[in-house]
PDB file of C-alpha atoms in Angstrom:
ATOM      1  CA  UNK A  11       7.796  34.911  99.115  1.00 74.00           C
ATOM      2  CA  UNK A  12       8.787  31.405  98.257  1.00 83.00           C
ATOM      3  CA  UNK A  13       7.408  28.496 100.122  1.00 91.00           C
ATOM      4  CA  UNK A  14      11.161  27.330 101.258  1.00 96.00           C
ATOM      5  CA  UNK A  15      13.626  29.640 102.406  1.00 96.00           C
ATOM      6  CA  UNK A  16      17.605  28.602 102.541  1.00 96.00           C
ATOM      7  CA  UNK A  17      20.471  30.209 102.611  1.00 89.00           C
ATOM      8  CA  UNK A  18      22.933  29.574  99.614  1.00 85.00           C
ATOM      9  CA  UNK A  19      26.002  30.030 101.045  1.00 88.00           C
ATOM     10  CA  UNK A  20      28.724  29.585 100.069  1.00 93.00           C
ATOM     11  CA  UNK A  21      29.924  27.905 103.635  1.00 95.00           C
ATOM     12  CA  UNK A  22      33.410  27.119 104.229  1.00 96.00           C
ATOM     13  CA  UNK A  23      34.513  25.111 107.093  1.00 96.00           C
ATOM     14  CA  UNK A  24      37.756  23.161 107.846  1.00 97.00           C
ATOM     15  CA  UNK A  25      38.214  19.532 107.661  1.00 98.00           C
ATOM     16  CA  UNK A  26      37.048  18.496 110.600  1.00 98.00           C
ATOM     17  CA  UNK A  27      34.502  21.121 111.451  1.00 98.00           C
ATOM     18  CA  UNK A  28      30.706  20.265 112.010  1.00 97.00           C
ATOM     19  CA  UNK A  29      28.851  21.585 109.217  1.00 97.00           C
ATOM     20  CA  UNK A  30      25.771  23.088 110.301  1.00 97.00           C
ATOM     21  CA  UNK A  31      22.968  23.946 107.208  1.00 97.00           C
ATOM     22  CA  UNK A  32      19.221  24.915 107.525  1.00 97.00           C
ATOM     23  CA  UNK A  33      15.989  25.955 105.716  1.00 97.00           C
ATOM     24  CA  UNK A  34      12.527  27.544 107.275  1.00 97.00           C
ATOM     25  CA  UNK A  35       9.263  26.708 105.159  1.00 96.00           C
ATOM     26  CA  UNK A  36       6.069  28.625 105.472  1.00 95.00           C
ATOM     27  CA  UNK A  37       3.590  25.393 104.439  1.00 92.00           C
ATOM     28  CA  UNK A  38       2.627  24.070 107.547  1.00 90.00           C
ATOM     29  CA  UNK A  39       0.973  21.181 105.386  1.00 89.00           C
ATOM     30  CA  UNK A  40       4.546  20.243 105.206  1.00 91.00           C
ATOM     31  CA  UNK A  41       4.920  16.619 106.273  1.00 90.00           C
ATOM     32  CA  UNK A  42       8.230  15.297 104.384  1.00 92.00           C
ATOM     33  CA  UNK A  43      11.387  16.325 104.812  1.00 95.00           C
ATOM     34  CA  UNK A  44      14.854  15.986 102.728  1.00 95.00           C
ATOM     35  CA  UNK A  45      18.119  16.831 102.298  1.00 97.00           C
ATOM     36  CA  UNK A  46      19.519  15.789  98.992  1.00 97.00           C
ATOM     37  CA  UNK A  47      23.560  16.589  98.002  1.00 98.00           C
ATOM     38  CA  UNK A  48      24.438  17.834  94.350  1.00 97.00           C
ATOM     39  CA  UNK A  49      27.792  17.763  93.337  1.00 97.00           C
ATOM     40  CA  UNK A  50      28.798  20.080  90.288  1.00 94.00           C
ATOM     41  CA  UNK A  51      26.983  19.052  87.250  1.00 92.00           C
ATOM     42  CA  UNK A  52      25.503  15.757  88.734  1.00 95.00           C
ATOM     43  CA  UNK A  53      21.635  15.036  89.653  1.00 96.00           C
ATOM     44  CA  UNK A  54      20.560  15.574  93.456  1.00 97.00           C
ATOM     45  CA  UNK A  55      21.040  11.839  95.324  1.00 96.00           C
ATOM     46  CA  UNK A  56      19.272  12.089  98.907  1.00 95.00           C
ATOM     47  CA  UNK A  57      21.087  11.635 102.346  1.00 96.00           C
ATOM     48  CA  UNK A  58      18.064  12.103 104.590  1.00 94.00           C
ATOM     49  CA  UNK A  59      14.526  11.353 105.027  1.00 93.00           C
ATOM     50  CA  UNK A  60      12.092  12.408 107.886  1.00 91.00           C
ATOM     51  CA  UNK A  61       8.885  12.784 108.420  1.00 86.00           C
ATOM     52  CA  UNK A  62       7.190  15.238 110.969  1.00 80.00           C
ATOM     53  CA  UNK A  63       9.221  16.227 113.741  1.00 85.00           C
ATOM     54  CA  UNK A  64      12.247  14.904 115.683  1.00 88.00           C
ATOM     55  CA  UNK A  65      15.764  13.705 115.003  1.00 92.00           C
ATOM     56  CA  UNK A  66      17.345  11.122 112.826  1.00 94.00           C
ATOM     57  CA  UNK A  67      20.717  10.303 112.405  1.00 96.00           C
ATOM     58  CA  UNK A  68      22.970   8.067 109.509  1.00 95.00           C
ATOM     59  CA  UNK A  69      26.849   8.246 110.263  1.00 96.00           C
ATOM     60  CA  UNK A  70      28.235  11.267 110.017  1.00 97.00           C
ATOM     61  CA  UNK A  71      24.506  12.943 109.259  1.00 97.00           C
ATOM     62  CA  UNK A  72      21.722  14.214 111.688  1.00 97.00           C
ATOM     63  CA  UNK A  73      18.853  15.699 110.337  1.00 97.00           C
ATOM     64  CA  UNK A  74      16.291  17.554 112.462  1.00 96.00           C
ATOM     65  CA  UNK A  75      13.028  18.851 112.214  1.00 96.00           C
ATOM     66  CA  UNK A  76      11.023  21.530 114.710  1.00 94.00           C
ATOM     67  CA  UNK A  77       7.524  21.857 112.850  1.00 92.00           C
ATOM     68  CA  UNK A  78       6.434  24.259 115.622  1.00 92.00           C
ATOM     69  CA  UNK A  79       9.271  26.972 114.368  1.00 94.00           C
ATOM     70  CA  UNK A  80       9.237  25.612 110.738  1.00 95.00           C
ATOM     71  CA  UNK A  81      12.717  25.174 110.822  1.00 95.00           C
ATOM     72  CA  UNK A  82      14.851  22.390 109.042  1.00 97.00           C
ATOM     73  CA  UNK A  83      18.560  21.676 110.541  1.00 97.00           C
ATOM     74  CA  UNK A  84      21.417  19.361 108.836  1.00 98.00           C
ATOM     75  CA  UNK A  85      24.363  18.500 110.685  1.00 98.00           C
ATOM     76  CA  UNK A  86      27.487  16.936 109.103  1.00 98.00           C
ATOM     77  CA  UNK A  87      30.217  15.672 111.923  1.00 98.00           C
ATOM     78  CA  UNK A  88      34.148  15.223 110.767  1.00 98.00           C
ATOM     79  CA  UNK A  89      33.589  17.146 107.627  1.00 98.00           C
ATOM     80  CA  UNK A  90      35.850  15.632 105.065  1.00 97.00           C
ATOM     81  CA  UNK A  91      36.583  17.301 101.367  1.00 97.00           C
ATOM     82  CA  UNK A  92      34.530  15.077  99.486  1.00 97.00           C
ATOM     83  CA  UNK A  93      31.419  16.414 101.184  1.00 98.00           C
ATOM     84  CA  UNK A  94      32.326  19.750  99.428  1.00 97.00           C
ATOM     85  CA  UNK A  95      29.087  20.141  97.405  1.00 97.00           C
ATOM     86  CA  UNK A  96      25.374  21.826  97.359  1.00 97.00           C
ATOM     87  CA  UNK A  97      23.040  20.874  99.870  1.00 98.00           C
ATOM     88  CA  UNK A  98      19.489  21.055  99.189  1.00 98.00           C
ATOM     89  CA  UNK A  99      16.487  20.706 101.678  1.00 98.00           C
ATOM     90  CA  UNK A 100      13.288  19.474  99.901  1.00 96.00           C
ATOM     91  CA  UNK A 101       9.879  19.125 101.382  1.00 94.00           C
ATOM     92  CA  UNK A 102       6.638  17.860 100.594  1.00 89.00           C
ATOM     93  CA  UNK A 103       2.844  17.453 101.832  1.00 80.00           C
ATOM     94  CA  UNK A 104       1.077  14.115 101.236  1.00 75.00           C
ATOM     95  CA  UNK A 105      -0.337  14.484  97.686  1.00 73.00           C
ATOM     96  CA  UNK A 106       1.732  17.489  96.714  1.00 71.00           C
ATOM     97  CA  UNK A 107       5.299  17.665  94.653  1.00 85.00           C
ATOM     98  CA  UNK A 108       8.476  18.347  96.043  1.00 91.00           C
ATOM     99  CA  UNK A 109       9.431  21.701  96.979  1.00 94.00           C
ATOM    100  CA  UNK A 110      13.200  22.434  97.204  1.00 96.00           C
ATOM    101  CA  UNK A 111      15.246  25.587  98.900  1.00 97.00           C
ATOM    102  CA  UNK A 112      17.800  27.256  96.459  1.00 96.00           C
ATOM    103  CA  UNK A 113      20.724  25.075  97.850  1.00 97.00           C
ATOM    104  CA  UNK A 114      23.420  25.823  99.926  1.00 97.00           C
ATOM    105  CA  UNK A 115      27.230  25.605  98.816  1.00 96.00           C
ATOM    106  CA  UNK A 116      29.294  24.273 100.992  1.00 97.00           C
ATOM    107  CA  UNK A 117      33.360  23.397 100.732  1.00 97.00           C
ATOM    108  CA  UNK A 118      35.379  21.693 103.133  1.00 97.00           C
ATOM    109  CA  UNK A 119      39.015  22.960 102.670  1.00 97.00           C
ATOM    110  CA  UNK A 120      41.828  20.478 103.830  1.00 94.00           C
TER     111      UNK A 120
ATOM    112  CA  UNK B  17      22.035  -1.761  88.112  1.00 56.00           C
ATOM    113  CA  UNK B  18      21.997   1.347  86.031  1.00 84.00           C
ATOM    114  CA  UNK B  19      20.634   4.457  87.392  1.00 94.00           C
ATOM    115  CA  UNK B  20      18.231   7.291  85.493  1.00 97.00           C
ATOM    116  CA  UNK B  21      19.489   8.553  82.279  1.00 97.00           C
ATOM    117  CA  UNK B  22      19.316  11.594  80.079  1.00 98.00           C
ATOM    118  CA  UNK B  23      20.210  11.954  76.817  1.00 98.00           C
ATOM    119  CA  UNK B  24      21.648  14.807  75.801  1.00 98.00           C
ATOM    120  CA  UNK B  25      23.453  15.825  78.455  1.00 97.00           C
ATOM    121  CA  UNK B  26      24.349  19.745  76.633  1.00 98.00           C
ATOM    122  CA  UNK B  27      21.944  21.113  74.019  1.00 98.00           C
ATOM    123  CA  UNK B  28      22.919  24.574  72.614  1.00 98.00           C
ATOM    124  CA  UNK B  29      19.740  25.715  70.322  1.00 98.00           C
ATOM    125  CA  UNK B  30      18.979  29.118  69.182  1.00 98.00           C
ATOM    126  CA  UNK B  31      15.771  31.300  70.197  1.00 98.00           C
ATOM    127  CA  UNK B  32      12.845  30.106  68.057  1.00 98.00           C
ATOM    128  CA  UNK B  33      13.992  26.111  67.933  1.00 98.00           C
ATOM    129  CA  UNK B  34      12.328  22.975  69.036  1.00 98.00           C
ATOM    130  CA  UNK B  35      14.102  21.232  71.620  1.00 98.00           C
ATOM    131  CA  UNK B  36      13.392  17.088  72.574  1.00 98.00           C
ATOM    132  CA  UNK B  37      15.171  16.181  75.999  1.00 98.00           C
ATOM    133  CA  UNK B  38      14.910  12.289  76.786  1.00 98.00           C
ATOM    134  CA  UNK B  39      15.071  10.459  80.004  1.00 98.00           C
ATOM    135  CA  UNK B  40      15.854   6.623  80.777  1.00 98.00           C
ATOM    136  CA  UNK B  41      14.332   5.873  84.403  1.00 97.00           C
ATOM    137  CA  UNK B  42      15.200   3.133  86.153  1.00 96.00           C
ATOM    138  CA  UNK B  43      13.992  -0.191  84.854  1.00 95.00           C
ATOM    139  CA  UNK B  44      10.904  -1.065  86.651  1.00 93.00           C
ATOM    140  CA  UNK B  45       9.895   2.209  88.414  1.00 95.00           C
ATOM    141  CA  UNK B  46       6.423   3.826  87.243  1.00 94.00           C
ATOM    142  CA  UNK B  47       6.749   7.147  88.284  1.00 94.00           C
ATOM    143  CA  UNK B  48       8.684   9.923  86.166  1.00 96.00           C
ATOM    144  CA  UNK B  49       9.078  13.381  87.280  1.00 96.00           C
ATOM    145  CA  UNK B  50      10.569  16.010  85.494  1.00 97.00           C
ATOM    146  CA  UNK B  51      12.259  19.308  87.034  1.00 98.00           C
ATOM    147  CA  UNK B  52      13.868  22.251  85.656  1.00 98.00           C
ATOM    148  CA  UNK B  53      16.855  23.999  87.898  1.00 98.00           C
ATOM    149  CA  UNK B  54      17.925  28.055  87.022  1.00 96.00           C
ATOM    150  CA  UNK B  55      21.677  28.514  87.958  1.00 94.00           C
ATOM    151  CA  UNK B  56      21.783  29.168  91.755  1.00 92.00           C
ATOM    152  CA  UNK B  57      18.223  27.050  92.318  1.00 95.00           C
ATOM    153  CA  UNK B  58      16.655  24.381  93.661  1.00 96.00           C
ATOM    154  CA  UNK B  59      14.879  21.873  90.762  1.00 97.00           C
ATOM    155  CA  UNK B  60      11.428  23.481  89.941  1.00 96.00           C
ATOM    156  CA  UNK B  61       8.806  21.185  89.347  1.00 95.00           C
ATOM    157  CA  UNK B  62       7.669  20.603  86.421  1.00 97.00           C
ATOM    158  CA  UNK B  63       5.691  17.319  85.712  1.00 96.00           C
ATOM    159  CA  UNK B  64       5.120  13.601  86.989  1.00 94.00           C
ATOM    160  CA  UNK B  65       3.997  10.813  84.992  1.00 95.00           C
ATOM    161  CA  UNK B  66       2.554   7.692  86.483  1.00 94.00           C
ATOM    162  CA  UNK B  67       2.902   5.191  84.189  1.00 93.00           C
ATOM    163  CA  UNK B  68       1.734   6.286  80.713  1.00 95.00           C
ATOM    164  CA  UNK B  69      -0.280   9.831  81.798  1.00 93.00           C
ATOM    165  CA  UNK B  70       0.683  12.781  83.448  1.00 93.00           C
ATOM    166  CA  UNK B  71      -0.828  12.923  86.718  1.00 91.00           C
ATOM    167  CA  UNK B  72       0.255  16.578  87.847  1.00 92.00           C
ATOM    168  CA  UNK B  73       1.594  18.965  84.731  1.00 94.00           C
ATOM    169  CA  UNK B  74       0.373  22.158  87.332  1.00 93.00           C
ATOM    170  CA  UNK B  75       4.224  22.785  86.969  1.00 94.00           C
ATOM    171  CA  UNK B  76       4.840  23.224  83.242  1.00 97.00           C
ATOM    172  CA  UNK B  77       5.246  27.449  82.645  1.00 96.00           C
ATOM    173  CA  UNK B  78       3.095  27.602  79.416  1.00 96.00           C
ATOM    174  CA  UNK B  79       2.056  25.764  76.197  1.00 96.00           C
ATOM    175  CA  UNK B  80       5.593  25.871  74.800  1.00 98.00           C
ATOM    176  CA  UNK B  81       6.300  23.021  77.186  1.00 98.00           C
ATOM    177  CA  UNK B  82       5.024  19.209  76.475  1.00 97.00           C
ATOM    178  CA  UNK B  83       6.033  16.139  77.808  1.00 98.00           C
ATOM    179  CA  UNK B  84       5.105  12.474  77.299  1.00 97.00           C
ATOM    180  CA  UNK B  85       5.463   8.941  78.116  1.00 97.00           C
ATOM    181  CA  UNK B  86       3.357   6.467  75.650  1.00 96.00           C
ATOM    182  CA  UNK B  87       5.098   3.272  76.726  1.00 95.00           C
ATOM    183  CA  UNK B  88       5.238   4.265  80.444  1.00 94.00           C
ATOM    184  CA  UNK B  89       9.396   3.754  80.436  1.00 96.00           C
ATOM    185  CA  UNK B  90      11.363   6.603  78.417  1.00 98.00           C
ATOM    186  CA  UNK B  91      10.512   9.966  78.733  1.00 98.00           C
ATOM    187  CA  UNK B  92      11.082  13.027  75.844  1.00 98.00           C
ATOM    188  CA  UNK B  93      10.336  16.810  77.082  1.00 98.00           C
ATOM    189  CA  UNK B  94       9.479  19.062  74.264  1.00 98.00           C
ATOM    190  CA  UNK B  95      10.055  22.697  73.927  1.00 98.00           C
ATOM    191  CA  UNK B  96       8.537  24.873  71.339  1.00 98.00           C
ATOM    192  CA  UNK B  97       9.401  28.080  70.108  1.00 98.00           C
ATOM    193  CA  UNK B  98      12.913  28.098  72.697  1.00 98.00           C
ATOM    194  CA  UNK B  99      13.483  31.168  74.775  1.00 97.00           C
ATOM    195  CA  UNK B 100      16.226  31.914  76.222  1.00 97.00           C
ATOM    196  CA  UNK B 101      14.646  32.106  79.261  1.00 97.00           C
ATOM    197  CA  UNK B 102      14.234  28.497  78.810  1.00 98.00           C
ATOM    198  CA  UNK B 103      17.945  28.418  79.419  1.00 98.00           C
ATOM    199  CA  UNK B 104      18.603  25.589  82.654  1.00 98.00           C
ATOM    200  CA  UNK B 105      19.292  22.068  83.769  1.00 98.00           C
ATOM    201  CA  UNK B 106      16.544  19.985  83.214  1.00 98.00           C
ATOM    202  CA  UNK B 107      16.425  16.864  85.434  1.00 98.00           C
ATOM    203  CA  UNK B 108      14.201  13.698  85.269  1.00 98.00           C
ATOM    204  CA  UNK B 109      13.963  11.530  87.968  1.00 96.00           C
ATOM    205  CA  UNK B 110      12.051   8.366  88.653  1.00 95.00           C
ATOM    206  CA  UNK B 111      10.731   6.692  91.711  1.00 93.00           C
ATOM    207  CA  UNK B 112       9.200   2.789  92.262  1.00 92.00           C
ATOM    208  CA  UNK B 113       5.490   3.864  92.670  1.00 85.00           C
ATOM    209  CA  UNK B 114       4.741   7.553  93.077  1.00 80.00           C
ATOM    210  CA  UNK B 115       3.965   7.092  96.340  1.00 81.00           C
ATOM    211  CA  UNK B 116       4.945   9.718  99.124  1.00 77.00           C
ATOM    212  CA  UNK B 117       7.522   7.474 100.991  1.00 77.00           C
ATOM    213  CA  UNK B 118       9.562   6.680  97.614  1.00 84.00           C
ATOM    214  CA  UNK B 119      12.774   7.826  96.552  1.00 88.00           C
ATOM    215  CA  UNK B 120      13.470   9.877  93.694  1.00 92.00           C
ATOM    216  CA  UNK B 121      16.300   8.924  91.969  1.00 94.00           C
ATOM    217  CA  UNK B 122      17.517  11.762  89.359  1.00 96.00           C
ATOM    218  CA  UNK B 123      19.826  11.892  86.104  1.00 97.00           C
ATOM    219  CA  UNK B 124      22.271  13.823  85.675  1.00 97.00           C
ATOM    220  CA  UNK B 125      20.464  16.336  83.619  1.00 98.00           C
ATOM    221  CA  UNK B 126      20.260  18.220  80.341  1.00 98.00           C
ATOM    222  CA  UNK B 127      21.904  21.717  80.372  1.00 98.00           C
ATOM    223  CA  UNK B 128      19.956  23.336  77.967  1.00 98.00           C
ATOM    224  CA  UNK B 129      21.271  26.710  76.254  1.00 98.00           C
ATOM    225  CA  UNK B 130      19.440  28.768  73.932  1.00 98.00           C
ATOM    226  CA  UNK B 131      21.151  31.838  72.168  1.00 97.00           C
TER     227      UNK B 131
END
């Protein structure tokens, strides 16, 4: 079983649309937590950062984190086309390496 | 100011080759981390560098795979003996320190293809 669990999708929503994308982990050494966008042929770049539990929000992004359930949320509001890539969670302890889900696709039709 | 590079970005090699990947962090940064990502995958860990020596190569799959940094800047990750197993996106990334709150910052990647 691997360490970080996430759906991959694809997920197609309208323009518009909240996009809603998780992962579940089974570390509960897990401290860090990411989400990092790929577009098609292009390195990861990351959108959020939080550590332990609770909310965080940038623009159009919320990120959540329930350690309890080990359970990872991202939210993207007014879903646009250009946010039509993969989204991958990433987590870490505090010595250890990264550890990423598979990715989820997502595309935002117009 | 310029990001992480990788040079090449394709390499088609046949089973049996050696293979040299190179990555081009950002200027200044000490940490290097190298990944490898399998079509429909997250990037798998592979190794991180701080400075000039590899502080955690736990992620490297077997002897075939090398990887060194003996000015503490550029990067080259060496494959022996290709399989095509060894067939993926390999991705370097580089951060300011190492530490746990940095960034990682990756290339673009080397999509590596062995017949």
């Amino acid at each position: 079983q691997k360490e970080v669990e996430q759906d991959p999708g694809p997920l197609s929503v309208p323009e518009g649309a909240i996009v809603s994308l998780n992962c579940t982990y089974s570390n509960s050494a897990f401290q860090y937590f990411m989400w990092y966008r790929q577009y098609s042929r292009k390195g990861p770049e990351l959108l959020m950062y939080t550590y332990s539990s609770g909310n965080k929000e940038d623009g159009r992004f919320t990120a959540q984190v329930d350690k309890s359930s080990k359970y990872i949320s991202l939210f993207i509001r007014d879903s646009q086309p250009s946010d039509s890539a993969t989204y991958l969670c990433a987590m870490r302890n505090s010595w250890g390496k990264l550890q990423f889900g598979a990715g989820t696709q997502v595309v935002v039709t117009p | 100011g310029a990001g992480v590079s990788q040079t090449p970005s394709n390499k088609v090699t046949e089973k049996g080759k050696y293979v040299e990947l190179r990555c081009d962090p950002i200027s200044g940064h000490t940490a290097l981390y190298w990944y490898r990502q399998s079509l429909g995958q997250g990037p798998e860990f592979l190794i991180y560098f701080q400075g000039t020596g590899a502080a955690d190569d736990s992620g490297l799959p077997n002897d075939r795979f090398f990887a060194v940094r003996p000015e503490g800047s550029v990067s080259t990750l060496k494959i022996q003996r290709t399989e095509r197993g060894d067939s993926a996106v390999y991705l370097c990334a580089s951060s300011p320190a190492g530490s746990v709150g940095d960034e990682q910052f990756f290339g673009p990647g080397t999509r590596l293809t062995v017949l």
